[in-house]
CSV table of C-alpha atoms and ligand atoms in Angstrom, one decimal:
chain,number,residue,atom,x,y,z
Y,30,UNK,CA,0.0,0.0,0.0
Y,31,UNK,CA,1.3,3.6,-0.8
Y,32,UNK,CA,1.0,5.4,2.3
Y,33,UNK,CA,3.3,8.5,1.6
Y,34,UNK,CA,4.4,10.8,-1.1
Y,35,UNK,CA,8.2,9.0,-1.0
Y,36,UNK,CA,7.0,5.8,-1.6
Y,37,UNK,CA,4.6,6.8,-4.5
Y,38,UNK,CA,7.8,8.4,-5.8
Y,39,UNK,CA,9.7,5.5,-5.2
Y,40,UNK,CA,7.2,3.1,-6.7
Y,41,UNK,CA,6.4,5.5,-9.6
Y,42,UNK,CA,10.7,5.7,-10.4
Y,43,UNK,CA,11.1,1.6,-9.9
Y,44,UNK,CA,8.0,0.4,-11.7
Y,45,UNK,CA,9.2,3.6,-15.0
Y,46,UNK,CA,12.6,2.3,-15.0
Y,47,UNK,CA,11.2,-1.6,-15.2
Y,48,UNK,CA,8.6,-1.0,-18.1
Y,49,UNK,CA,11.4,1.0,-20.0
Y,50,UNK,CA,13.9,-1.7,-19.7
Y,51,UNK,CA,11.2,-4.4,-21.2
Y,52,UNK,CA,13.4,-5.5,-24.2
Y,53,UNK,CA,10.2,-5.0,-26.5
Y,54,UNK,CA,6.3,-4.8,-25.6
Y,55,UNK,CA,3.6,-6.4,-27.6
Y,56,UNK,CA,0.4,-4.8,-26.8
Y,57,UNK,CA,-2.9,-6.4,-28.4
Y,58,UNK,CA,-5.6,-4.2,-28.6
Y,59,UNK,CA,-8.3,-5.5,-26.1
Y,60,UNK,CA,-11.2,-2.9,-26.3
Y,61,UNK,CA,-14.5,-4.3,-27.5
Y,62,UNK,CA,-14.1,-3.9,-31.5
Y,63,UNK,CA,-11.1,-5.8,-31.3
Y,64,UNK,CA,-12.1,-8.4,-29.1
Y,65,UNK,CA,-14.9,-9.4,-30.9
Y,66,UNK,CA,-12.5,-9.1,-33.9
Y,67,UNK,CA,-10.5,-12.3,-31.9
Y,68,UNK,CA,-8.0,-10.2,-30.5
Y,69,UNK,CA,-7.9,-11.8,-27.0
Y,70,UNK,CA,-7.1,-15.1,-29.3
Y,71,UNK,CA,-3.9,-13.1,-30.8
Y,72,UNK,CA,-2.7,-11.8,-27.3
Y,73,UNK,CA,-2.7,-16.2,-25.7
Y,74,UNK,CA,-1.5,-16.6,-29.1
Y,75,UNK,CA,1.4,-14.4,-29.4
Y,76,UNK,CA,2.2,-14.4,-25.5
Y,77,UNK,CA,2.2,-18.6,-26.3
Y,78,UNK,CA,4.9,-18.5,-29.5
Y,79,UNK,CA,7.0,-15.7,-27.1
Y,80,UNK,CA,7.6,-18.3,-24.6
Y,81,UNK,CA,8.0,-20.9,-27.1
Y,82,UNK,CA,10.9,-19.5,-29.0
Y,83,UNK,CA,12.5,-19.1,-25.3
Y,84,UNK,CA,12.2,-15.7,-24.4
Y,85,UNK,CA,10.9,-14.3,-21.3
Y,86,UNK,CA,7.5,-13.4,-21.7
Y,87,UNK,CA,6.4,-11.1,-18.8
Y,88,UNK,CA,2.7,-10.1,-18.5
Y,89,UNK,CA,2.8,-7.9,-15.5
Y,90,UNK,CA,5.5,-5.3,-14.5
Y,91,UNK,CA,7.3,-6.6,-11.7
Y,92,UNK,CA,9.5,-4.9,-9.1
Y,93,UNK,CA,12.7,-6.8,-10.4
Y,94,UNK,CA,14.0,-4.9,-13.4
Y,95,UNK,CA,13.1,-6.5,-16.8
Y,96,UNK,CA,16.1,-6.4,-19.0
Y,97,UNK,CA,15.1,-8.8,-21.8
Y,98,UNK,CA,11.7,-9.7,-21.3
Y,99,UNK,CA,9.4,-9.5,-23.7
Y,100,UNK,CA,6.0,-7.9,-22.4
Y,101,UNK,CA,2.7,-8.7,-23.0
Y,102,UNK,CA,0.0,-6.3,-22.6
Y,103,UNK,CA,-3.6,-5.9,-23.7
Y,104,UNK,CA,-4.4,-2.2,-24.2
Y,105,UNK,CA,-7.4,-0.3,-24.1
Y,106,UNK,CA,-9.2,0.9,-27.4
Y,107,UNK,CA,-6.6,3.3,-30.2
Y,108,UNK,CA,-10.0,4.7,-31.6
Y,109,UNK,CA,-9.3,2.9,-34.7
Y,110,UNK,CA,-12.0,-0.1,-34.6
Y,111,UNK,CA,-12.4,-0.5,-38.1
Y,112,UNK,CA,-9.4,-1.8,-38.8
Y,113,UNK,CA,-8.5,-3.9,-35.8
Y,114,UNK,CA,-7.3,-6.2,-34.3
Y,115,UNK,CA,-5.1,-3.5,-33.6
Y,116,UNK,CA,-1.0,-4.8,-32.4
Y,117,UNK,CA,1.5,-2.2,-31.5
Y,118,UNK,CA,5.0,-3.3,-30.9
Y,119,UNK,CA,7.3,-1.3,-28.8
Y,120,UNK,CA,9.8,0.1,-28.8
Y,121,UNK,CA,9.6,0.8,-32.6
Y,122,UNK,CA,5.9,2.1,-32.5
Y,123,UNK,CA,5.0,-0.2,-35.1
Y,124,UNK,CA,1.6,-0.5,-35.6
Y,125,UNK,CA,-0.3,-3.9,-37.0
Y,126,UNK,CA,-3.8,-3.5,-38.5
Y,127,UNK,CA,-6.4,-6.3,-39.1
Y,128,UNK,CA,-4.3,-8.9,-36.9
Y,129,UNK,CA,-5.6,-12.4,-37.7
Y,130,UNK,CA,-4.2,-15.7,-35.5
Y,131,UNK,CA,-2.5,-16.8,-38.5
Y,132,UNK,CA,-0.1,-13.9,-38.3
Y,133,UNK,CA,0.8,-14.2,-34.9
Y,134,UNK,CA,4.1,-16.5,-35.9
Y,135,UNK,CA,5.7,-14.3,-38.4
Y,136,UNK,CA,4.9,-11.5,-35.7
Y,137,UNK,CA,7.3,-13.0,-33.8
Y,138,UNK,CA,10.0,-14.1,-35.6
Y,139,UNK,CA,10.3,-11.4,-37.8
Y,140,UNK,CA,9.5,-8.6,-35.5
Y,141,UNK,CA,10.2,-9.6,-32.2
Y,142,UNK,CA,13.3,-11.8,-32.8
Y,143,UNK,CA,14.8,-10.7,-35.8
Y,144,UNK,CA,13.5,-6.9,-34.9
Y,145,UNK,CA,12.3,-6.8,-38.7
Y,146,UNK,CA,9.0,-4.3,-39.6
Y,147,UNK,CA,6.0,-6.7,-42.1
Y,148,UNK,CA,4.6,-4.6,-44.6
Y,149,UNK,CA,1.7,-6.3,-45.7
Y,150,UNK,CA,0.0,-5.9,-41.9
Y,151,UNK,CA,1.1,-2.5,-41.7
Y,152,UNK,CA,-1.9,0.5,-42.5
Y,153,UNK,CA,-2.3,1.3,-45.8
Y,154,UNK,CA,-3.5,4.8,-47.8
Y,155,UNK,CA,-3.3,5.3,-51.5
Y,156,UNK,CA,-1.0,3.5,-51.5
Y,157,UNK,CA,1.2,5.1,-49.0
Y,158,UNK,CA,2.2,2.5,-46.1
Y,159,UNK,CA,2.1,3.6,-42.7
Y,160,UNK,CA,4.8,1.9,-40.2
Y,161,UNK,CA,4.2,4.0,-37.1
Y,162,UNK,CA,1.0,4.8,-35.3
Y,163,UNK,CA,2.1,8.5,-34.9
Y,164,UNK,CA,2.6,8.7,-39.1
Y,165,UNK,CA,-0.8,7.8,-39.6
Y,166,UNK,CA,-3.1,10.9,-40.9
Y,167,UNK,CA,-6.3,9.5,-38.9
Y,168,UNK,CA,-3.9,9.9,-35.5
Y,169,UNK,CA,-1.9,13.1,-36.8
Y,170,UNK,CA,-4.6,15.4,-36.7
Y,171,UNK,CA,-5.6,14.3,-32.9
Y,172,UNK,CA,-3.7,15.6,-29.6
Y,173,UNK,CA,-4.4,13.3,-27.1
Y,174,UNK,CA,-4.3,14.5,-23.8
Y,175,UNK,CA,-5.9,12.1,-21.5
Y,176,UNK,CA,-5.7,9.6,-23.5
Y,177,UNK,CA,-1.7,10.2,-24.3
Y,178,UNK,CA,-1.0,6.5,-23.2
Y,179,UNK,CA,-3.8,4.6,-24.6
Y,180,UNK,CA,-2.5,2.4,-27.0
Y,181,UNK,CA,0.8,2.0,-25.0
Y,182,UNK,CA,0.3,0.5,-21.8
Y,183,UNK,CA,-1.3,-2.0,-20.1
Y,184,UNK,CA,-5.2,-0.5,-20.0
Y,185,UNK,CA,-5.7,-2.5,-17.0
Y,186,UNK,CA,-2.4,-2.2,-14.7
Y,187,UNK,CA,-2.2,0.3,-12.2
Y,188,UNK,CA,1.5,-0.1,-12.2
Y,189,UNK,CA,1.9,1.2,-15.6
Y,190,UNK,CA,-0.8,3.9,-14.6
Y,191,UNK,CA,1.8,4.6,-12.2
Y,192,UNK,CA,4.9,4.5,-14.1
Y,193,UNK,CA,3.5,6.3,-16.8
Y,194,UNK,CA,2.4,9.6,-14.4
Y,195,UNK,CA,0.0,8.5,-12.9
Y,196,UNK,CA,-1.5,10.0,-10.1
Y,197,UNK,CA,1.2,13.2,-10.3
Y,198,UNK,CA,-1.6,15.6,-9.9
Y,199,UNK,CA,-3.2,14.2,-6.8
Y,200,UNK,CA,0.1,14.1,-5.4
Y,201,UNK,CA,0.5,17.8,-6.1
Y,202,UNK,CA,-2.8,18.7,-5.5
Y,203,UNK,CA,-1.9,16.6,-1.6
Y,204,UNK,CA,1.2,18.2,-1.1
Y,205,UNK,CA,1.9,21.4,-3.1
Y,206,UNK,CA,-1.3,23.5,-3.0
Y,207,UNK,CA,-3.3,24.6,-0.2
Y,208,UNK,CA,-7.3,24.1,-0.8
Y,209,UNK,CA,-7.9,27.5,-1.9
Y,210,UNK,CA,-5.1,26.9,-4.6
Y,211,UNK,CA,-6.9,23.7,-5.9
Y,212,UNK,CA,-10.5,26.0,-5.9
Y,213,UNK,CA,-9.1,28.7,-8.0
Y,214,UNK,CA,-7.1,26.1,-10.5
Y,215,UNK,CA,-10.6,24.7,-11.1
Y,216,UNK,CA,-12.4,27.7,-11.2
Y,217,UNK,CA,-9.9,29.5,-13.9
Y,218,UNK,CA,-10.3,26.0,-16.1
Y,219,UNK,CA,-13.7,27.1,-17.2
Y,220,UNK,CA,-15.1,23.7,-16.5
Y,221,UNK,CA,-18.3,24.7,-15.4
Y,222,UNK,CA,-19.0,26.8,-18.7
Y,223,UNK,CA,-17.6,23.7,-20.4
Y,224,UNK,CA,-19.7,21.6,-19.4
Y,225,UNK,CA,-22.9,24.2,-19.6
Y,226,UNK,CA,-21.4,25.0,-23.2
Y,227,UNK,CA,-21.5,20.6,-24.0
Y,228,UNK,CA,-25.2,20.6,-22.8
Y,229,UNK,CA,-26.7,23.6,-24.4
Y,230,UNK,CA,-25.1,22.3,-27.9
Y,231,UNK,CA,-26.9,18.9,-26.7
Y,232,UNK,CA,-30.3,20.6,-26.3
Y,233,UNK,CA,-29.3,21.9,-29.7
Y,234,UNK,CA,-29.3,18.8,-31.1
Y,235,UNK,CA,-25.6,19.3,-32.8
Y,236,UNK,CA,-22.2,19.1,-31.3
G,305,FES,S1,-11.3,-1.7,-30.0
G,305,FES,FE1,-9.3,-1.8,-30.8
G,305,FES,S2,-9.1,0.1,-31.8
G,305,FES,FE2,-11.0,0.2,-30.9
């Protein structure tokens, strides 16, 4: 249990330094579209054919640093259901569209293994293939701010939550502001005329 603001630090630096040290990540989409699109399949598949080839497949970020494991993660929806199954592989930031069971072995030994990028899963518009996530137009126009890390870390860990920033501004709001700090940071956000703005275009009818 994290009972202080050191040990959240502490926590927050180990569990960082252990999910950066992952030799590579695989993380399968596993938000509804691509579930029902079999991605749950990929993920036992994929985590299955890691461990096969003998290499450390680690599905949860431990407090022991993780130089050469290979981690498995299921991540939350990229907003890009239509062409999932969705696999991102990390470092690189390669991104696999339309992931099908079948693929999962040359996922791993051409990617993982021999650390080699495969065209013919990659996105594809006019004709203009798309390695990385980040390159793609449909993502390029969007700035993601609390969503920054969906798509790259485990949606349901806490740990990565953690190692990613989470929980940085309750610790600031717990330990650098006084309460009349927090009430004017809110009040100068606007986010009651915000939110009166989102439901007047509601009763609209347009958004
Ligand atoms: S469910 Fe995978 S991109 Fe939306």
């Amino acid at each position: 249990m994290i009972s202080s603001r050191e040990e959240l630090q502490r926590v927050r630096e180990m569990y960082s330094r252990n999910l950066m040290t992952e030799k590579k990540r695989i993380l399968v989409c596993a938000g509804t579209g691509c579930v029902s699109g079999g991605s749950l399949e990929i993920f036992e598949r994929l985590s299955e054919l890691v461990s096969k080839r003998g290499m450390n497949c680690q599905v949860e970020l431990q407090e022991e640093p993780h130089e050469n494991t290979i981690g498995m993660k299921k991540s939350g929806c990229h907003g890009f259901c239509e062409m999932g199954p969705l696999v991102r592989i990390e470092p690189e930031g390669y991104l696999y569209t339309k992931v099908k069971p079948e693929d999962c072995e040359e996922i791993v030994d051409k990617t993982i293994v021999a650390g080699e990028h495969i065209e013919r899963l990659a996105y594809n518009q006019n004709g203009i293939v798309y390695k990385k996530q980040d390159e793609i137009p449909f993502y390029k126009k969007q700035t993601r701010l609390v969503l920054e890390h969906c798509g790259q870390i485990d949606s349901t860990s806490i740990t990565e939550y953690i190692a990613t920033g989470g929980y940085c501004a309750l610790e600031k709001a717990l330990f650098d502001m006084s309460s009349d700090d927090i009430i004017n940071e809110i009040s100068e956000a606007n986010l009651a005329d915000a939110v009166e703005e989102d439901f007047r275009q509601d009763a609209n009818g347009h958004k």
